[in-house]
Amino acid sequence: MSNKHDGIAAAAQALAAGDALSALKRVALQDDPPALALRGIAMAQLGDLGRARDLLRRAARGFGGDPVARARCRLAAAEIALVTRDLGGLEQALGTVRSALAAQDDRANAAHAACLQARLLLLTGRLDQAEAVLEGLDAAALPPASRPGCWLVAAGIAMRRIRAGDAALALDRAARAAHETGIAALATEVAQARAAFEAPAARLIESGCEALLDLAGVEALLGTDMLLVDACRNFLRCGATVVPLTGRPVLMALLRALAEAWPGDVPRETLLARAFRARQADESHRARLRVEIGRLRGQLAPLAGIRATGRGFVLEPCGGRIAVLTPPVEDDHAGLLALLADGEAWSSSALALALDVSPRSVQRALAELRRAGRVEWFGHGRARRWIARSVPGFPTSLLLPAPVPMG
């Protein structure tokens, strides 16, 4: 019996150090609940997530009246669900597990559950809630292997809020925490996050000139009194004033065309083509353009006006310069591709949840991307998952879900 317990303890230590193969050698031939749980976690670390789920389910049943052990198994299963992007019901499951672990005074695993909650909230763009969870978790109780992930969540929040200094500081802390664990996979994860942070985050178009900006450059731009048309997140910003145009694609297309041409005007035919994709404009198109320009005037006041010219319209800011911020590489499905760029396999329902759009819209977009050879799928029915073949040039900071900044 002592040898058996020694093997369990040694396997647990190996898993904590990220050595899944050594852990499996210790418990591979055992079928008691602790061994099943450790085997499940080891298989998850090795990437066999389906087998890991089955082992953890068997372990949870076997623990019977041990609420702490059952909660730990459910926590491991919830982490697998997060990795595999099975997001339906996951928030509630993590909350239940966290409460159960806290009630049993398992501080380390309760803190880890909170970290996973924050990761989930970040993934779906609920930054305020994610930050609140991070602030409320017991950081001192976090297991060493969980600390890099916690700092990566903090970095992700800062990146989506365009706070380059905070993001860089959090990435440095994540790197130190990963180094202290000696786990190569954690160091790699931090390195990937840093690469995304350092990559070009946006393309600036001003007075006919273009330049690539990193996140710090975007942050500096937002600190000016420039009238900025953000085509990444679909809003107009000037200082602390933000005009959201999400869900108003026609107005956004008109505004962007006018801003890119400033200080010149834009012909009506160009505006019709950009906003309505009209190849041959007729009187109904021109009437609709007048209506949409009127709506746009109402949205822009008091930041800017729109004046009619002999051949079209010109944007007239109330002061300062005008510029347009776009993704480095533009695509009709940029937000979806940005999510898929994390390298994980997503279900269409999880993508719809993260982007806050209808599942049918996501399915149509995925079908179009698959025909273009840009994504592929595996599995069938509810088990189908989607991955990106290659998504170069897509930043994670400006295209991923985030609330509209309000100054």
Short mmCIF file of C-alpha atoms in Angstrom, two decimals:
data_model
loop_
_atom_site.label_atom_id
_atom_site.label_comp_id
_atom_site.label_asym_id
_atom_site.label_seq_id
_atom_site.Cartn_x
_atom_site.Cartn_y
_atom_site.Cartn_z
CA MET A 1 0.00 0.00 0.00
CA SER A 2 2.89 2.33 0.83
CA ASN A 3 4.42 1.78 -2.62
CA LYS A 4 1.07 2.58 -4.18
CA HIS A 5 0.75 5.85 -2.29
CA ASP A 6 4.37 6.68 -3.07
CA GLY A 7 3.64 6.16 -6.76
CA ILE A 8 0.61 8.47 -6.58
CA ALA A 9 2.64 11.16 -4.83
CA ALA A 10 5.51 10.84 -7.31
CA ALA A 11 3.09 11.03 -10.26
CA ALA A 12 1.49 14.18 -8.81
CA GLN A 13 4.90 15.80 -8.42
CA ALA A 14 5.81 14.90 -11.99
CA LEU A 15 2.59 16.45 -13.30
CA ALA A 16 3.21 19.62 -11.31
CA ALA A 17 6.59 19.84 -13.04
CA GLY A 18 5.03 19.27 -16.47
CA ASP A 19 6.50 15.78 -16.90
CA ALA A 20 3.43 13.87 -18.06
CA LEU A 21 5.35 10.81 -19.30
CA SER A 22 7.01 10.21 -15.92
CA ALA A 23 3.64 10.55 -14.24
CA LEU A 24 2.10 7.96 -16.54
CA LYS A 25 4.88 5.49 -15.81
CA ARG A 26 4.00 5.71 -12.12
CA VAL A 27 0.24 5.08 -12.45
CA ALA A 28 -0.25 3.48 -15.88
CA LEU A 29 -1.33 0.11 -14.46
CA GLN A 30 -3.53 1.42 -11.64
CA ASP A 31 -7.30 1.87 -11.86
CA ASP A 32 -8.13 3.37 -8.47
CA PRO A 33 -9.68 6.88 -8.57
CA PRO A 34 -6.51 8.87 -7.68
CA ALA A 35 -4.55 7.06 -10.37
CA LEU A 36 -7.34 7.57 -12.93
CA ALA A 37 -7.39 11.29 -12.14
CA LEU A 38 -3.63 11.61 -12.52
CA ARG A 39 -3.69 9.62 -15.75
CA GLY A 40 -6.42 11.90 -17.04
CA ILE A 41 -4.40 15.02 -16.29
CA ALA A 42 -1.31 13.45 -17.85
CA MET A 43 -3.20 12.56 -21.02
CA ALA A 44 -4.50 16.13 -21.17
CA GLN A 45 -0.95 17.47 -20.96
CA LEU A 46 0.02 15.12 -23.79
CA GLY A 47 -2.85 16.36 -25.94
CA ASP A 48 -5.14 13.30 -25.88
CA LEU A 49 -8.07 15.31 -24.58
CA GLY A 50 -10.80 12.80 -25.40
CA ARG A 51 -9.08 10.08 -23.39
CA ALA A 52 -8.39 12.59 -20.62
CA ARG A 53 -12.09 13.43 -20.31
CA ASP A 54 -13.03 9.77 -20.02
CA LEU A 55 -10.44 9.10 -17.32
CA LEU A 56 -11.47 12.13 -15.29
CA ARG A 57 -15.13 11.13 -15.55
CA ARG A 58 -14.32 7.66 -14.25
CA ALA A 59 -12.21 9.11 -11.46
CA ALA A 60 -15.00 11.48 -10.34
CA ARG A 61 -17.46 8.57 -10.15
CA GLY A 62 -14.96 6.48 -8.22
CA PHE A 63 -14.31 9.12 -5.56
CA GLY A 64 -17.88 8.75 -4.34
CA GLY A 65 -18.26 10.68 -1.09
CA ASP A 66 -15.05 12.71 -1.38
CA PRO A 67 -16.29 16.18 -2.43
CA VAL A 68 -12.81 17.70 -2.75
CA ALA A 69 -11.53 14.97 -5.07
CA ARG A 70 -14.69 15.14 -7.19
CA ALA A 71 -14.40 18.92 -7.46
CA ARG A 72 -10.77 18.63 -8.54
CA CYS A 73 -11.76 16.20 -11.29
CA ARG A 74 -14.48 18.56 -12.46
CA LEU A 75 -11.97 21.41 -12.45
CA ALA A 76 -9.58 19.42 -14.65
CA ALA A 77 -12.47 18.57 -16.97
CA ALA A 78 -13.46 22.24 -17.12
CA GLU A 79 -9.92 23.18 -18.11
CA ILE A 80 -10.08 20.64 -20.95
CA ALA A 81 -13.41 22.14 -22.02
CA LEU A 82 -11.79 25.59 -22.13
CA VAL A 83 -8.90 24.32 -24.25
CA THR A 84 -11.26 22.51 -26.63
CA ARG A 85 -13.52 25.57 -26.71
CA ASP A 86 -16.58 23.74 -25.36
CA LEU A 87 -17.85 27.00 -23.92
CA GLY A 88 -21.52 26.15 -23.43
CA GLY A 89 -22.29 26.03 -19.71
CA LEU A 90 -18.60 26.35 -18.85
CA GLU A 91 -18.92 29.60 -16.92
CA GLN A 92 -21.51 28.11 -14.59
CA ALA A 93 -19.47 24.91 -14.19
CA LEU A 94 -16.36 26.84 -13.21
CA GLY A 95 -18.29 28.95 -10.73
CA THR A 96 -19.76 25.85 -9.09
CA VAL A 97 -16.39 24.10 -8.89
CA ARG A 98 -14.69 27.21 -7.52
CA SER A 99 -17.31 27.57 -4.78
CA ALA A 100 -17.02 23.87 -3.88
CA LEU A 101 -13.25 24.04 -3.63
CA ALA A 102 -13.33 27.23 -1.58
CA ALA A 103 -15.88 25.68 0.80
CA GLN A 104 -13.48 22.77 1.36
CA ASP A 105 -10.57 25.20 1.95
CA ASP A 106 -8.69 24.00 -1.13
CA ARG A 107 -7.20 27.42 -1.76
CA ALA A 108 -4.79 26.41 -4.52
CA ASN A 109 -7.37 24.78 -6.75
CA ALA A 110 -9.99 27.44 -5.98
CA ALA A 111 -7.50 30.07 -7.16
CA HIS A 112 -6.77 28.02 -10.28
CA ALA A 113 -10.51 27.81 -10.99
CA ALA A 114 -10.72 31.60 -10.70
CA CYS A 115 -7.85 31.93 -13.16
CA LEU A 116 -9.73 29.73 -15.63
CA GLN A 117 -12.85 31.85 -15.13
CA ALA A 118 -10.85 34.95 -16.00
CA ARG A 119 -9.47 33.24 -19.11
CA LEU A 120 -12.98 32.36 -20.24
CA LEU A 121 -14.24 35.90 -19.66
CA LEU A 122 -11.27 37.32 -21.57
CA LEU A 123 -11.93 34.92 -24.44
CA THR A 124 -15.48 36.22 -24.81
CA GLY A 125 -14.52 39.89 -24.46
CA ARG A 126 -15.95 40.56 -20.99
CA LEU A 127 -12.92 42.46 -19.80
CA ASP A 128 -14.43 44.15 -16.75
CA GLN A 129 -15.61 40.82 -15.37
CA ALA A 130 -12.30 39.15 -16.15
CA GLU A 131 -10.41 41.89 -14.35
CA ALA A 132 -12.73 41.65 -11.35
CA VAL A 133 -12.11 37.89 -11.10
CA LEU A 134 -8.34 38.43 -11.28
CA GLU A 135 -8.48 41.05 -8.55
CA GLY A 136 -10.56 38.79 -6.35
CA LEU A 137 -8.56 35.59 -6.62
CA ASP A 138 -6.05 34.50 -3.99
CA ALA A 139 -2.84 35.04 -6.00
CA ALA A 140 -0.62 33.78 -3.19
CA ALA A 141 -2.42 30.42 -3.25
CA LEU A 142 -1.96 29.84 -6.99
CA PRO A 143 0.15 26.78 -7.85
CA PRO A 144 3.40 27.80 -9.59
CA ALA A 145 2.25 26.31 -12.90
CA SER A 146 -0.89 28.48 -12.83
CA ARG A 147 0.88 31.81 -12.29
CA PRO A 148 2.07 32.34 -15.88
CA GLY A 149 -1.48 31.85 -17.12
CA CYS A 150 -2.77 34.36 -14.62
CA TRP A 151 -0.31 36.99 -15.86
CA LEU A 152 -1.18 36.13 -19.47
CA VAL A 153 -4.82 36.93 -18.74
CA ALA A 154 -3.74 40.27 -17.29
CA ALA A 155 -1.66 40.90 -20.42
CA GLY A 156 -4.59 39.96 -22.65
CA ILE A 157 -6.88 42.40 -20.87
CA ALA A 158 -4.31 45.18 -21.21
CA MET A 159 -3.76 44.43 -24.90
CA ARG A 160 -7.45 44.56 -25.73
CA ARG A 161 -7.76 47.80 -23.80
CA ILE A 162 -4.73 49.13 -25.70
CA ARG A 163 -2.56 49.65 -22.63
CA ALA A 164 0.83 48.71 -23.99
CA GLY A 165 2.83 49.43 -20.84
CA ASP A 166 0.56 47.31 -18.64
CA ALA A 167 0.65 44.50 -21.22
CA ALA A 168 4.45 44.52 -21.41
CA LEU A 169 4.74 44.44 -17.61
CA ALA A 170 2.31 41.51 -17.33
CA LEU A 171 4.19 39.60 -20.06
CA ASP A 172 7.47 40.12 -18.23
CA ARG A 173 5.94 38.73 -15.05
CA ALA A 174 4.46 35.80 -16.98
CA ALA A 175 7.89 35.05 -18.45
CA ARG A 176 9.52 35.08 -15.02
CA ALA A 177 6.81 32.86 -13.58
CA ALA A 178 7.16 30.39 -16.47
CA HIS A 179 10.96 30.34 -16.07
CA GLU A 180 10.61 29.55 -12.37
CA THR A 181 8.49 26.47 -13.14
CA GLY A 182 11.00 25.07 -15.62
CA ILE A 183 8.08 23.91 -17.80
CA ALA A 184 8.94 24.45 -21.47
CA ALA A 185 5.31 24.50 -22.62
CA LEU A 186 4.56 27.48 -20.37
CA ALA A 187 7.60 29.37 -21.66
CA THR A 188 6.43 28.71 -25.22
CA GLU A 189 2.94 30.00 -24.45
CA VAL A 190 4.38 33.21 -23.02
CA ALA A 191 6.66 33.61 -26.04
CA GLN A 192 3.68 33.30 -28.38
CA ALA A 193 1.78 35.94 -26.43
CA ARG A 194 4.77 38.28 -26.57
CA ALA A 195 5.06 37.77 -30.34
CA ALA A 196 1.41 38.77 -30.74
CA PHE A 197 2.02 41.84 -28.57
CA GLU A 198 5.06 42.93 -30.58
CA ALA A 199 3.50 42.32 -34.02
CA PRO A 200 1.99 45.24 -35.98
CA ALA A 201 -1.40 45.92 -34.44
CA ALA A 202 -2.87 48.31 -36.99
CA ARG A 203 -2.35 50.23 -40.21
CA LEU A 204 -2.70 54.03 -40.06
CA ILE A 205 -4.05 55.86 -43.11
CA GLU A 206 -3.69 59.65 -42.99
CA SER A 207 -3.79 62.10 -45.88
CA GLY A 208 -3.05 59.35 -48.37
CA CYS A 209 -0.06 57.97 -46.46
CA GLU A 210 0.08 54.62 -44.66
CA ALA A 211 2.15 53.30 -41.76
CA LEU A 212 2.11 50.20 -39.54
CA LEU A 213 1.73 50.73 -35.79
CA ASP A 214 2.45 48.47 -32.86
CA LEU A 215 0.20 48.52 -29.81
CA ALA A 216 2.22 51.30 -28.16
CA GLY A 217 1.85 53.38 -31.33
CA VAL A 218 -1.91 52.88 -31.30
CA GLU A 219 -2.05 53.86 -27.63
CA ALA A 220 -0.09 57.04 -28.31
CA LEU A 221 -2.43 57.88 -31.18
CA LEU A 222 -5.48 57.49 -28.97
CA GLY A 223 -3.99 60.00 -26.55
CA THR A 224 -4.16 62.79 -29.13
CA ASP A 225 -7.11 64.97 -30.17
CA MET A 226 -7.10 63.40 -33.64
CA LEU A 227 -10.43 62.41 -35.14
CA LEU A 228 -9.80 58.69 -35.50
CA VAL A 229 -11.94 56.29 -37.52
CA ASP A 230 -11.25 52.85 -36.03
CA ALA A 231 -12.12 50.31 -38.71
CA CYS A 232 -10.89 47.48 -36.46
CA ARG A 233 -13.62 47.95 -33.86
CA ASN A 234 -16.03 50.13 -35.85
CA PHE A 235 -16.15 53.37 -33.95
CA LEU A 236 -15.17 57.02 -34.28
CA ARG A 237 -13.08 58.51 -31.53
CA CYS A 238 -11.87 61.98 -30.66
CA GLY A 239 -10.24 62.28 -27.25
CA ALA A 240 -12.64 60.92 -24.66
CA THR A 241 -15.63 61.00 -27.04
CA VAL A 242 -16.49 57.70 -28.71
CA VAL A 243 -19.19 57.17 -31.34
CA PRO A 244 -19.85 53.43 -31.78
CA LEU A 245 -20.90 52.30 -35.26
CA THR A 246 -21.02 48.57 -34.57
CA GLY A 247 -23.94 47.09 -36.48
CA ARG A 248 -24.00 50.08 -38.85
CA PRO A 249 -21.85 48.79 -41.74
CA VAL A 250 -23.15 51.31 -44.28
CA LEU A 251 -22.40 54.29 -42.07
CA MET A 252 -18.98 52.86 -41.23
CA ALA A 253 -18.16 52.35 -44.92
CA LEU A 254 -19.21 55.92 -45.76
CA LEU A 255 -17.24 57.38 -42.86
CA ARG A 256 -14.12 55.43 -43.73
CA ALA A 257 -14.25 56.49 -47.39
CA LEU A 258 -14.66 60.13 -46.40
CA ALA A 259 -11.87 59.94 -43.80
CA GLU A 260 -9.41 58.24 -46.17
CA ALA A 261 -9.96 60.96 -48.80
CA TRP A 262 -9.73 63.90 -46.37
CA PRO A 263 -9.06 66.76 -46.93
CA GLY A 264 -10.45 66.02 -50.38
CA ASP A 265 -13.99 65.03 -51.25
CA VAL A 266 -15.31 61.65 -52.42
CA PRO A 267 -17.39 61.25 -55.60
CA ARG A 268 -20.91 59.95 -55.14
CA GLU A 269 -20.18 56.98 -57.39
CA THR A 270 -17.29 55.95 -55.12
CA LEU A 271 -19.45 56.23 -52.02
CA LEU A 272 -22.18 54.15 -53.66
CA ALA A 273 -19.67 51.46 -54.58
CA ARG A 274 -18.07 51.42 -51.11
CA ALA A 275 -21.28 51.49 -49.07
CA PHE A 276 -23.77 49.63 -51.26
CA ARG A 277 -21.48 47.81 -53.72
CA ALA A 278 -23.53 49.35 -56.49
CA ARG A 279 -21.87 48.87 -59.87
CA GLN A 280 -24.35 51.00 -61.76
CA ALA A 281 -26.04 53.64 -59.64
CA ASP A 282 -29.60 54.70 -60.34
CA GLU A 283 -31.81 57.31 -58.71
CA SER A 284 -32.87 54.93 -55.92
CA HIS A 285 -29.22 54.44 -54.97
CA ARG A 286 -28.62 58.18 -54.94
CA ALA A 287 -31.69 58.73 -52.78
CA ARG A 288 -30.51 56.08 -50.34
CA LEU A 289 -27.06 57.70 -50.25
CA ARG A 290 -28.62 61.03 -49.28
CA VAL A 291 -30.54 59.31 -46.47
CA GLU A 292 -27.47 57.51 -45.13
CA ILE A 293 -25.34 60.65 -45.33
CA GLY A 294 -28.00 62.41 -43.26
CA ARG A 295 -27.87 59.65 -40.68
CA LEU A 296 -24.09 59.82 -40.59
CA ARG A 297 -24.23 63.60 -40.04
CA GLY A 298 -26.38 62.97 -36.99
CA GLN A 299 -23.93 60.41 -35.62
CA LEU A 300 -20.87 62.64 -36.14
CA ALA A 301 -22.21 65.83 -34.56
CA PRO A 302 -20.55 67.68 -32.86
CA LEU A 303 -17.20 66.09 -33.81
CA ALA A 304 -17.44 66.69 -37.55
CA GLY A 305 -19.74 67.71 -40.34
CA ILE A 306 -20.29 66.52 -43.90
CA ARG A 307 -20.57 69.05 -46.70
CA ALA A 308 -21.90 68.35 -50.18
CA THR A 309 -19.65 69.29 -53.09
CA GLY A 310 -20.18 69.43 -56.81
CA ARG A 311 -19.20 65.79 -57.29
CA GLY A 312 -19.79 64.24 -53.85
CA PHE A 313 -19.18 64.87 -50.14
CA VAL A 314 -16.31 65.98 -47.94
CA LEU A 315 -15.71 65.39 -44.23
CA GLU A 316 -15.14 68.55 -42.17
CA PRO A 317 -13.77 67.96 -38.66
CA CYS A 318 -14.39 70.56 -36.01
CA GLY A 319 -10.65 70.66 -35.35
CA GLY A 320 -7.44 68.66 -35.66
CA ARG A 321 -6.49 65.91 -38.07
CA ILE A 322 -8.35 62.89 -39.41
CA ALA A 323 -6.96 59.37 -39.74
CA VAL A 324 -8.21 55.82 -40.26
CA LEU A 325 -7.03 52.82 -38.27
CA THR A 326 -7.38 49.46 -40.04
CA PRO A 327 -6.07 45.92 -39.45
CA PRO A 328 -2.64 45.25 -41.03
CA VAL A 329 -4.36 42.66 -43.21
CA GLU A 330 -8.02 43.22 -43.99
CA ASP A 331 -10.56 40.47 -44.43
CA ASP A 332 -14.35 40.18 -44.38
CA HIS A 333 -14.06 37.62 -41.58
CA ALA A 334 -11.23 39.24 -39.62
CA GLY A 335 -12.75 38.75 -36.17
CA LEU A 336 -13.42 35.07 -36.73
CA LEU A 337 -9.92 34.49 -38.11
CA ALA A 338 -8.41 36.35 -35.17
CA LEU A 339 -10.06 33.89 -32.79
CA LEU A 340 -8.94 30.90 -34.84
CA ALA A 341 -5.40 32.30 -34.91
CA ASP A 342 -4.86 31.11 -31.31
CA GLY A 343 -4.20 27.64 -32.74
CA GLU A 344 -7.00 25.93 -30.83
CA ALA A 345 -9.86 23.95 -32.39
CA TRP A 346 -13.17 25.80 -32.07
CA SER A 347 -16.77 24.70 -32.45
CA SER A 348 -18.99 27.00 -34.48
CA SER A 349 -21.20 27.56 -31.42
CA ALA A 350 -18.21 28.69 -29.36
CA LEU A 351 -17.16 31.11 -32.10
CA ALA A 352 -20.68 32.53 -32.18
CA LEU A 353 -20.64 32.93 -28.40
CA ALA A 354 -17.27 34.68 -28.40
CA LEU A 355 -18.21 37.03 -31.28
CA ASP A 356 -21.77 37.59 -30.00
CA VAL A 357 -23.31 36.77 -33.39
CA SER A 358 -25.76 34.14 -34.53
CA PRO A 359 -24.52 30.57 -35.03
CA ARG A 360 -25.87 30.65 -38.57
CA SER A 361 -23.73 33.69 -39.41
CA VAL A 362 -20.64 31.89 -38.15
CA GLN A 363 -21.51 28.74 -40.09
CA ARG A 364 -21.87 30.72 -43.33
CA ALA A 365 -18.53 32.45 -42.73
CA LEU A 366 -16.78 29.17 -41.96
CA ALA A 367 -18.19 27.58 -45.10
CA GLU A 368 -16.88 30.49 -47.17
CA LEU A 369 -13.46 30.32 -45.53
CA ARG A 370 -13.31 26.57 -46.07
CA ARG A 371 -14.05 26.97 -49.78
CA ALA A 372 -11.16 29.42 -49.90
CA GLY A 373 -8.89 26.88 -48.21
CA ARG A 374 -8.28 29.07 -45.16
CA VAL A 375 -9.88 26.88 -42.48
CA GLU A 376 -10.51 23.17 -42.11
CA TRP A 377 -12.61 20.98 -39.86
CA PHE A 378 -12.53 17.59 -38.24
CA GLY A 379 -15.18 15.58 -36.43
CA HIS A 380 -18.90 15.39 -37.13
CA GLY A 381 -22.07 16.83 -35.67
CA ARG A 382 -21.62 18.50 -32.30
CA ALA A 383 -18.04 17.21 -32.15
CA ARG A 384 -16.99 19.14 -35.27
CA ARG A 385 -14.12 21.57 -34.66
CA TRP A 386 -12.61 24.26 -36.86
CA ILE A 387 -8.98 25.36 -37.11
CA ALA A 388 -7.18 27.93 -39.22
CA ARG A 389 -4.62 26.70 -41.71
CA SER A 390 -2.64 29.95 -41.60
CA VAL A 391 -3.61 33.42 -40.45
CA PRO A 392 -0.61 35.69 -40.97
CA GLY A 393 -0.86 39.35 -40.03
CA PHE A 394 -3.90 39.17 -37.78
CA PRO A 395 -3.31 40.94 -34.46
CA THR A 396 -5.10 39.71 -31.37
CA SER A 397 -5.32 43.07 -29.64
CA LEU A 398 -7.65 45.01 -31.95
CA LEU A 399 -9.73 42.31 -33.62
CA LEU A 400 -10.72 40.09 -30.69
CA PRO A 401 -13.96 40.74 -28.78
CA ALA A 402 -13.79 43.75 -26.48
CA PRO A 403 -16.22 46.41 -25.25
CA VAL A 404 -16.18 49.82 -26.94
CA PRO A 405 -13.71 52.04 -25.03
CA MET A 406 -15.42 55.06 -23.55
CA GLY A 407 -12.39 57.19 -22.76
#
